[in-house]
Short mmCIF file of C-alpha atoms in Angstrom, two decimals:
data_model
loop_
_atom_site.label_atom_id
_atom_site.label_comp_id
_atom_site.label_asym_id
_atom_site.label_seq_id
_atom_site.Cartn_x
_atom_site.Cartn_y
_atom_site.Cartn_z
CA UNK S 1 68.87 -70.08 -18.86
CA UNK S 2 69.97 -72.41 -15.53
CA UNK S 3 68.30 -70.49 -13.19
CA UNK S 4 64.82 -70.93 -15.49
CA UNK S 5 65.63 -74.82 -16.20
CA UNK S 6 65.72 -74.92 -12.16
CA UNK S 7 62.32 -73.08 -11.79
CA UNK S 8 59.96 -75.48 -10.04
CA UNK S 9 57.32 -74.43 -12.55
CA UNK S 10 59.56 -74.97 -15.89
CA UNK S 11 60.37 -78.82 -13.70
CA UNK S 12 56.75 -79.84 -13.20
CA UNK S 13 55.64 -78.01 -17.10
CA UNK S 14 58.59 -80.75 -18.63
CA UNK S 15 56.98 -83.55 -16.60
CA UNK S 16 54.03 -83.16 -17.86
CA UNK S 17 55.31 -82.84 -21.56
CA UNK S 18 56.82 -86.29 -21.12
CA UNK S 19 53.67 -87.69 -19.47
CA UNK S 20 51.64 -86.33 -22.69
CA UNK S 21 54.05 -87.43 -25.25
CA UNK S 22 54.00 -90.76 -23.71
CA UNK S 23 50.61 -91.19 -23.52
CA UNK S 24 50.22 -89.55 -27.60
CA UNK S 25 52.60 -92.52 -28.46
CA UNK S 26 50.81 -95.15 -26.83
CA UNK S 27 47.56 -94.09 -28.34
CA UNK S 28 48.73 -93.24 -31.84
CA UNK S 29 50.72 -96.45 -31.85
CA UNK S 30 48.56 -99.21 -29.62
CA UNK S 31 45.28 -97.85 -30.20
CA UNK S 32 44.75 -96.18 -33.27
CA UNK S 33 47.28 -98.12 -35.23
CA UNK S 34 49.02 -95.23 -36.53
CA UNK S 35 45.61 -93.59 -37.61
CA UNK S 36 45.69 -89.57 -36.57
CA UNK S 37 42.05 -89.92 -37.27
CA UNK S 38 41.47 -92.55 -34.73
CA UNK S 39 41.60 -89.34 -31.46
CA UNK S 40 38.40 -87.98 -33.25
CA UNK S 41 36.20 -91.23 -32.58
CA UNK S 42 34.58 -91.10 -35.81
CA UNK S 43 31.41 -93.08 -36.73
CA UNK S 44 29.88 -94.66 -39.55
CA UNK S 45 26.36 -93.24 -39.22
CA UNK S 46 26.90 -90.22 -39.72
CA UNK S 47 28.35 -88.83 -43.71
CA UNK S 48 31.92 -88.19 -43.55
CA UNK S 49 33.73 -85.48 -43.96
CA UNK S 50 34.17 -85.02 -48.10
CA UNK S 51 37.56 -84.30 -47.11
CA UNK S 52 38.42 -87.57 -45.60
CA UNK S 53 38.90 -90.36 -47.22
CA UNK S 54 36.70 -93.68 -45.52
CA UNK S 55 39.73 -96.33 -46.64
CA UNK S 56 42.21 -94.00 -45.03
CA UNK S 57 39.85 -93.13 -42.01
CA UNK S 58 39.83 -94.96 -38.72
CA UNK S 59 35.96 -95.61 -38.56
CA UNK S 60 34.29 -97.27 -35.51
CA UNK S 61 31.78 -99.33 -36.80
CA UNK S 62 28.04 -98.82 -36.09
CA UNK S 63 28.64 -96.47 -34.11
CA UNK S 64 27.63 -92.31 -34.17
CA UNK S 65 30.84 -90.71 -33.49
CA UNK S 66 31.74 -88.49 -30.93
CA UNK S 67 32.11 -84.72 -30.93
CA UNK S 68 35.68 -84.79 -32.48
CA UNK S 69 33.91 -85.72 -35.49
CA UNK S 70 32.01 -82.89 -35.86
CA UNK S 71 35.25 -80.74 -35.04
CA UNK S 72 37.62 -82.12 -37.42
CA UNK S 73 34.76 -81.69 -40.23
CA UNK S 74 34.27 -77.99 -40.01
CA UNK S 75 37.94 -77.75 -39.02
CA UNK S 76 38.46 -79.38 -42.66
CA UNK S 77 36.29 -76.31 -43.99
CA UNK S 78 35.60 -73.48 -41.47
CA UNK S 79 34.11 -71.55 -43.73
CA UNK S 80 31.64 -74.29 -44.90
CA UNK S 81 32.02 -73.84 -48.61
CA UNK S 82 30.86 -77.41 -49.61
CA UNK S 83 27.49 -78.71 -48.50
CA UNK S 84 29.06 -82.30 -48.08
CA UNK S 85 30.25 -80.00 -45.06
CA UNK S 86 27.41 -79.17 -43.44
CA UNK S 87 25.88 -82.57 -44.37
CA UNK S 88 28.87 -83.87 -41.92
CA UNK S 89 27.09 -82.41 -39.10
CA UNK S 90 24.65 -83.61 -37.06
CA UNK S 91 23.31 -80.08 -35.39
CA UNK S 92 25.04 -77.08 -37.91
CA UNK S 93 23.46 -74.68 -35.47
CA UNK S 94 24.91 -76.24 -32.22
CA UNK S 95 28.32 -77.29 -33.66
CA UNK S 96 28.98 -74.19 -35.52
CA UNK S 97 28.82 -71.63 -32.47
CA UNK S 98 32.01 -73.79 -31.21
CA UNK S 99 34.09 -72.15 -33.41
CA UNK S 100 37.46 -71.39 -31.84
CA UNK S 101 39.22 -74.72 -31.84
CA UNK S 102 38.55 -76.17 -35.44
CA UNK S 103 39.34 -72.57 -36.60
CA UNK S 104 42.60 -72.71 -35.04
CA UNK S 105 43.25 -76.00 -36.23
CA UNK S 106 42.46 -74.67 -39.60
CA UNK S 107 44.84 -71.80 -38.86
CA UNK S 108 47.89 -73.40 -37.35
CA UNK S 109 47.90 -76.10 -40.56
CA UNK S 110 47.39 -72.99 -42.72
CA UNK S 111 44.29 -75.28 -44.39
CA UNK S 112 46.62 -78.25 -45.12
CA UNK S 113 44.49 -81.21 -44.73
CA UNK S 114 46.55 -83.64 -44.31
CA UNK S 115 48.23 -82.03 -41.02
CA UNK S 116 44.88 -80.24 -39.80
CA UNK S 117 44.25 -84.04 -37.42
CA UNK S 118 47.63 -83.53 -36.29
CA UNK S 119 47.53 -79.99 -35.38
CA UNK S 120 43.93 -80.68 -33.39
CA UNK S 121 44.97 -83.43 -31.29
CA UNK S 122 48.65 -81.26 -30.85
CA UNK S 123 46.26 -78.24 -29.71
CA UNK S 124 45.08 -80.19 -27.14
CA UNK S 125 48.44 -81.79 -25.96
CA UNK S 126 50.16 -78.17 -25.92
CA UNK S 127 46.56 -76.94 -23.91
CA UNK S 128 47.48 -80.18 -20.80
CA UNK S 129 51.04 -78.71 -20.48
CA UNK S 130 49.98 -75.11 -20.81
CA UNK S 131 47.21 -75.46 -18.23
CA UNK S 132 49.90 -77.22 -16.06
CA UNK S 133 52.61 -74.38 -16.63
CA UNK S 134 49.35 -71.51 -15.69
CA UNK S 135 48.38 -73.64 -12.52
CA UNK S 136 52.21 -73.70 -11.18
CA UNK S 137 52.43 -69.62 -11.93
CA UNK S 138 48.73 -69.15 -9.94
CA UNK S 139 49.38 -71.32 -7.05
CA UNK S 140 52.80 -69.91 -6.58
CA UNK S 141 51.53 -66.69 -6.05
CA UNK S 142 48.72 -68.11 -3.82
CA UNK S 143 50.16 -70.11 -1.27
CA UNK S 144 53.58 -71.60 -2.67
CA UNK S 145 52.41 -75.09 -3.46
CA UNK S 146 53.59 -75.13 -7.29
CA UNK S 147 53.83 -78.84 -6.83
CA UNK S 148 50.18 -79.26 -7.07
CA UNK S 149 50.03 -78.67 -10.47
CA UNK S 150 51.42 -82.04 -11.67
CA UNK S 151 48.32 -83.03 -10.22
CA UNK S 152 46.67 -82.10 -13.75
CA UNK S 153 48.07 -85.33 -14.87
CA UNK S 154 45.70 -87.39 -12.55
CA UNK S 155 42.25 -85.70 -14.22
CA UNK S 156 40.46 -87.66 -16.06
CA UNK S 157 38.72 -85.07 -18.31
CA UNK S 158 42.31 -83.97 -19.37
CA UNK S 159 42.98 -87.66 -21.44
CA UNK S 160 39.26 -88.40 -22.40
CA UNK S 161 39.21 -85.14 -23.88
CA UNK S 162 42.92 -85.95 -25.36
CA UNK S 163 41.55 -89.21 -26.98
CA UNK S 164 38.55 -87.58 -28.42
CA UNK S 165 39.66 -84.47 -29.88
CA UNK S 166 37.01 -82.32 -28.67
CA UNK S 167 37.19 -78.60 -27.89
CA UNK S 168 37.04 -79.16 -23.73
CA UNK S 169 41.11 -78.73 -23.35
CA UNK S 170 41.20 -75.27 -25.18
CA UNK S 171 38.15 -73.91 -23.51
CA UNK S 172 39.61 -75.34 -19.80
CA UNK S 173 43.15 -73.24 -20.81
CA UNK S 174 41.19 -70.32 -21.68
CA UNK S 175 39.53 -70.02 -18.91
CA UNK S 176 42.16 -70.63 -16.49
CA UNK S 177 44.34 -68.11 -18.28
CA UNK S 178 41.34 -65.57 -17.58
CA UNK S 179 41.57 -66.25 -13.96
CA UNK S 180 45.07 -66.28 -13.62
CA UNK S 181 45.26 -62.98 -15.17
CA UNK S 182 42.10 -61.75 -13.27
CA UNK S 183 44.34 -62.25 -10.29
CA UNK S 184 47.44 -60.05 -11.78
CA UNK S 185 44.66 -57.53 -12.65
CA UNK S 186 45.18 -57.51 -16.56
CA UNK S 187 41.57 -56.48 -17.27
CA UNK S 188 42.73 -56.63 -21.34
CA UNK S 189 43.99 -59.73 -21.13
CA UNK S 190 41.00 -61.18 -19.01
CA UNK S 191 38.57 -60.23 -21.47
CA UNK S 192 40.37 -61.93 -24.38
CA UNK S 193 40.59 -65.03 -22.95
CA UNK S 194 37.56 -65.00 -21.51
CA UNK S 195 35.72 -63.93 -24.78
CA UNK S 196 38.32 -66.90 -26.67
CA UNK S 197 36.73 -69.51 -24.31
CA UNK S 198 32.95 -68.61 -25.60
CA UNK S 199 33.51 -68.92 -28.90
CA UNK S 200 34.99 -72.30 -27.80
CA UNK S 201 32.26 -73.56 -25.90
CA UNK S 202 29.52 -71.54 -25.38
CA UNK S 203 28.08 -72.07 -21.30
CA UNK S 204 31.32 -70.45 -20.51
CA UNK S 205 28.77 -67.53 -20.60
CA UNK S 206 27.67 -68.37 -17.12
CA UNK S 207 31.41 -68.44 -15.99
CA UNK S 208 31.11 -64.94 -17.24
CA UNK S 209 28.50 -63.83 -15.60
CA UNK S 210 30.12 -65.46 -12.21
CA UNK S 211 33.68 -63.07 -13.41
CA UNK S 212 30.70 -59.80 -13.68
CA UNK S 213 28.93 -60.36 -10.11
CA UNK S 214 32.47 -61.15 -8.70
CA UNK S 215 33.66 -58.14 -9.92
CA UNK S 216 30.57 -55.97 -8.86
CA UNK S 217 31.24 -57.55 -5.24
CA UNK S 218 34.98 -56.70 -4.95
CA UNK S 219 33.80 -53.57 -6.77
CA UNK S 220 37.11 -53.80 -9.39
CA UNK S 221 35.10 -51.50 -11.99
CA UNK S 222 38.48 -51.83 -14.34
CA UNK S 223 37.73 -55.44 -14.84
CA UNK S 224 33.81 -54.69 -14.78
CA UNK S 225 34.43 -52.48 -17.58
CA UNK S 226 35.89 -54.79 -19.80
CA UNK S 227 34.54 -57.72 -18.95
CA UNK S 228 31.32 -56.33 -21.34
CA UNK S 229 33.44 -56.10 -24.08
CA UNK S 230 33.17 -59.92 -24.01
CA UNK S 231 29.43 -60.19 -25.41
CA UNK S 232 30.81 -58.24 -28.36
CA UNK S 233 32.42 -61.10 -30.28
CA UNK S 234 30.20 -64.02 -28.60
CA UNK S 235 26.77 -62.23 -29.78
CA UNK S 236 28.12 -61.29 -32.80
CA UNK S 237 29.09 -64.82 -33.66
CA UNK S 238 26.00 -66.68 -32.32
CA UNK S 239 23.65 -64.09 -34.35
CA UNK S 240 25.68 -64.98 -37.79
CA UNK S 241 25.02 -68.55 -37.14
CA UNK S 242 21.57 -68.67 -35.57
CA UNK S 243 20.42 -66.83 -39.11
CA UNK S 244 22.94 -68.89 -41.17
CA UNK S 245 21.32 -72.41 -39.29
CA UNK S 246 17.99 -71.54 -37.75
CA UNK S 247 16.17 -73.85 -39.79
CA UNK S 248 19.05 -76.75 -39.28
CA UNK S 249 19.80 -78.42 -35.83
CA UNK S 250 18.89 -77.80 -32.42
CA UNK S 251 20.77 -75.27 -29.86
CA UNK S 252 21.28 -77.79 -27.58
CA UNK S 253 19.51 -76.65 -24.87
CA UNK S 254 16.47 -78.71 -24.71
CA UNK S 255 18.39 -82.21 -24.78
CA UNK S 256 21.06 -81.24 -22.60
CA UNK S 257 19.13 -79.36 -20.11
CA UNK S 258 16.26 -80.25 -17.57
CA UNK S 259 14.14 -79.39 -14.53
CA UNK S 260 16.86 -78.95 -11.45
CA UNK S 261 18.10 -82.14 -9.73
CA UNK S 262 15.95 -84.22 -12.60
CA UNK S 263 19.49 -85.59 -14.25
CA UNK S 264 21.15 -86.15 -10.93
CA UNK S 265 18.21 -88.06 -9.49
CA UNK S 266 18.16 -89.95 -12.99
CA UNK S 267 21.94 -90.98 -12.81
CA UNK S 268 21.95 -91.96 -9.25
CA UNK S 269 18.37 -94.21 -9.87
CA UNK S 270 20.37 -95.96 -13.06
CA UNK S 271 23.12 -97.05 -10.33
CA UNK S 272 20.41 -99.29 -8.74
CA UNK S 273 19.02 -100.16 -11.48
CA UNK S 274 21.26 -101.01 -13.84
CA UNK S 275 23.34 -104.19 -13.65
CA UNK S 276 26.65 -104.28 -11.23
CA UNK S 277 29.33 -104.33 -13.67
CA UNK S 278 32.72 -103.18 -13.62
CA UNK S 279 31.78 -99.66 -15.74
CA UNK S 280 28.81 -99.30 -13.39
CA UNK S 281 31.65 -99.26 -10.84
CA UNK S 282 33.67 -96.69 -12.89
CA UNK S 283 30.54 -94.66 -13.55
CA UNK S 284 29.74 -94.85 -9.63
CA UNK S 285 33.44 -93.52 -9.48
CA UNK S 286 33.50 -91.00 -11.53
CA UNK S 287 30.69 -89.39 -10.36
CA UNK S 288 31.43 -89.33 -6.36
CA UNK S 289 34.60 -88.15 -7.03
CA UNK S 290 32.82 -84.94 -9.11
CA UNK S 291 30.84 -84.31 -6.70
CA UNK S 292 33.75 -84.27 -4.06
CA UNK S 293 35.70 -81.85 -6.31
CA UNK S 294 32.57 -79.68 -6.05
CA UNK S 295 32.18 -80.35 -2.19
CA UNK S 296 35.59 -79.55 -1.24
CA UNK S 297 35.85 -76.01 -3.73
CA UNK S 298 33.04 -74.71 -1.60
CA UNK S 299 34.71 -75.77 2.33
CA UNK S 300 37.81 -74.06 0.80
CA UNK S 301 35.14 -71.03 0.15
CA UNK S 302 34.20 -70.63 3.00
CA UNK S 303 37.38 -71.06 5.20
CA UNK S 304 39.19 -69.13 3.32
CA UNK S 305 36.79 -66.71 1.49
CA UNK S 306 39.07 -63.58 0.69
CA UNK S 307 41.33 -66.02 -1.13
CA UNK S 308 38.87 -68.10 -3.48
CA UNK S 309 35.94 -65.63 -4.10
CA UNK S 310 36.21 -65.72 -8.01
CA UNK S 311 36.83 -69.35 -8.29
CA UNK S 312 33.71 -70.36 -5.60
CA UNK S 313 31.63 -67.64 -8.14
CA UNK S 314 32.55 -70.10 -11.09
CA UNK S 315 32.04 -72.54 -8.95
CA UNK S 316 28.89 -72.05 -8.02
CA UNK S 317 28.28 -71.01 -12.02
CA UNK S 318 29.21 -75.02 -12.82
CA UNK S 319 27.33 -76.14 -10.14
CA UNK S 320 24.11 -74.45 -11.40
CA UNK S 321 24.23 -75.91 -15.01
CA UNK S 322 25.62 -79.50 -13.12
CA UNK S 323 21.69 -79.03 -11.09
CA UNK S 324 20.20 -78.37 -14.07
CA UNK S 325 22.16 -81.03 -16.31
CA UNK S 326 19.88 -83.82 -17.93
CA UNK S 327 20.53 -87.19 -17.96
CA UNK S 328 21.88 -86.66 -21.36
CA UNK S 329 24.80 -85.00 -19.37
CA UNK S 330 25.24 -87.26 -16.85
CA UNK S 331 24.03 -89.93 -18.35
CA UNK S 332 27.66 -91.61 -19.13
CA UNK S 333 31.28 -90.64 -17.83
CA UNK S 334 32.87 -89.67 -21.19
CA UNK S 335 29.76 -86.63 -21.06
CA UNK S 336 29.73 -85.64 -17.55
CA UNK S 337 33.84 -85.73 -16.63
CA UNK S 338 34.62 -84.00 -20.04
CA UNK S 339 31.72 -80.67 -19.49
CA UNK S 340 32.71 -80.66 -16.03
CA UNK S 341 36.33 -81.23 -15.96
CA UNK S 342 36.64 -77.16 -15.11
CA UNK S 343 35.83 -78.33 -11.40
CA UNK S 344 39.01 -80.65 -11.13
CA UNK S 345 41.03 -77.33 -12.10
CA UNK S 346 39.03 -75.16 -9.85
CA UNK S 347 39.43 -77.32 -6.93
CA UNK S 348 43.78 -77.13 -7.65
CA UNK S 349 43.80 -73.90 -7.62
CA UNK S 350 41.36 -73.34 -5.01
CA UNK S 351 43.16 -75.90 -2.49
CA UNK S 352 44.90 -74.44 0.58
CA UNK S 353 46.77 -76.48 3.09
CA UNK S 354 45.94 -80.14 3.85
CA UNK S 355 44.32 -82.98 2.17
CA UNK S 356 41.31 -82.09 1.08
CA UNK S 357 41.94 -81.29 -2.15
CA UNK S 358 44.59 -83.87 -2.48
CA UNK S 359 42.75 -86.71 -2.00
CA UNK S 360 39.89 -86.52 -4.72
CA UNK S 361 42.64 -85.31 -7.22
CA UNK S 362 44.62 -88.20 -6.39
CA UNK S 363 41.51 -90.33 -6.46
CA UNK S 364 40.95 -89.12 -10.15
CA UNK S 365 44.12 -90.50 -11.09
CA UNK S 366 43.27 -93.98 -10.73
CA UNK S 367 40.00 -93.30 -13.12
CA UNK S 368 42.84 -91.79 -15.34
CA UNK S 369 44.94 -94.58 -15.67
CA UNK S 370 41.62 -96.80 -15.88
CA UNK S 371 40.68 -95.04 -19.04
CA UNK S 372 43.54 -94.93 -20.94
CA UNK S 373 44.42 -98.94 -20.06
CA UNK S 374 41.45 -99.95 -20.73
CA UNK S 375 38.23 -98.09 -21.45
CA UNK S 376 40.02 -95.82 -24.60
#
């Protein structure tokens, strides 16, 4: 038991426990007033969950709500037995694919309502800490700098998502569990993460197809093998719902989507043109530093290729959709550094000596502390 409490990993995995607690309490206590229901950014536009009660909700007033609405609803009834359910949600068809988190939010509470807000927003405080503990085990077995995972405190994707309550934490775990075990060559346990982070959020498809050509290349036909077996559940899924929901909601694809370089050209126009304010500053911010994170993954790429070949593939997966992204997307931070926040985690464990990696991690951390001070 002393020599794990002395680990280096265990250290910086407790560090980062305190830093979440500390940051539940302040946002349970300061900003929600006590209100669980307050990390799920629930509107007043939308109907509310039949399950929750609008006296006992904590409502934000003419206002649409946030994804963590749409969560907690079918988290509240997973198997959508009352149509108050489905008349909760805005897009059936897009929100039901996600199933993985609700579901386990449903599962861990064993269907207890009153805990299932607490067990969501827990699922995504245990996900921070895990993802820290996973970093410290991959990058000590890369280059010996388990330090570098405390950086996953400074991200700012890991505490928007934390305030909101929507799936981004799990599916970020998931996948970083499926690389990490990639890299021990556990084809079995690859594949079940990997398959467990599209039913969570679906593009992690593309990520898939980055772990396939990878494969192919280092020609690791184990892993090829049973990487396939990931389609199994994820097609299975999306078919029940697509003929559950055809006729109700949209797939998501034509709103979040666009002609390449259409959204990016739109974001950076709407820094000129919109007024100079302080959030045009943070939105100016954000974005560079994203953009760095995706800059410095592929110099580490290509100076040290042998070392980072499966996370420049999913890389260059994220940067594809990030091309393609609409101004929908990119349009505001709380979009763009939550769907993208996988870069911040590629670029840790990507980073080799020096401070190239450092520096726009670090960076991030000021946007972190930002966000929770003021802009939650």
């Amino acid at each position: 038991m002393k020599i794990l409490l002395r680990s280096p990993i265990v250290k910086n995995t407790a560090i980062v426990a305190v830093v979440v607690i500390i940051v539940f309490l302040f946002l349970y206590v300061f900003k929600f007033s006590g209100n669980i229901t307050g990390f799920f950014r629930i509107g007043d536009v939308l109907p509310l969950s039949p399950f929750l009660n609008p006296q006992d909700t904590f409502i934000y007033p003419e206002q649409l709500g946030y994804d963590g609405q749409q969560f907690l609803s079918i988290a509240f009834d997973p198997f959508l037995q009352q149509e108050g359910t489905i008349s909760a949600l805005d897009h059936p068809l897009y929100r039901y694919r996600r199933i993985f988190y609700p579901f386990l939010g449903y599962l861990l509470s064993l269907g207890n309502v009153r805990l299932i807000p607490y067990t969501m927003v827990g699922i995504n405080a245990v996900c921070i800490v895990a993802i820290a503990f996973i970093c410290g085990l991959y990058l000590k077995e890369k280059n010996g700098t388990i330090w570098r995972s405390l950086l996953v405190l400074c991200i700012p994707g890991c505490w928007l998502v934390f305030s909101l309550s929507t799936s981004d934490l799990l599916s970020s775990f998931l996948l970083i569990a499926s690389l990490y075990y990639y890299q021990k060559n556990k084809p079995v346990l690859t594949t079940t993460f990997l398959a467990l982070a599209c039913l969570t959020r679906e593009t992690v498809l593309l990520v898939w197809f980055a772990f396939i050509l990878v494969s192919y290349w280092q020609k690791n036909w184990q892993q090829l093998r049973h990487l396939f077996i990931v389609l199994l559940p994820v097609f299975a899924w999306n078919f029940y719902v697509f003929i559950r929901f055809k006729n109700r909601g949209i797939l998501g694809t034509k709103t979040n989507f666009d002609y390449p370089f259409v959204g990016i050209f739109s974001k950076i126009v709407g820094f000129f043109q919109n007024e100079f304010t302080t959030s045009t500053i943070f939105e100016i911010y954000l974005f560079g530093i994203l953009i760095a994170c995706f800059v410095s993954i592929f110099w580490y790429g290509y100076h040290q290729p042998k070392q980072n070949t499966l996370l420049v593939g999913v890389t260059f997966a994220y940067g594809l959709l990030f091309c393609l992204s609409s101004i929908t997307i990119l349009g505001y931070y709380l979009d763009f550094s939550r769907v993208y926040m996988d870069i911040y985690f590629l670029l840790l464990l990507s980073a080799g000596e020096g401070a190239i990696a450092i520096a726009p991690l670090a960076a991030s951390g000021l946007a972190s502390v930002a966000f929770l001070l003021i802009q939650s």
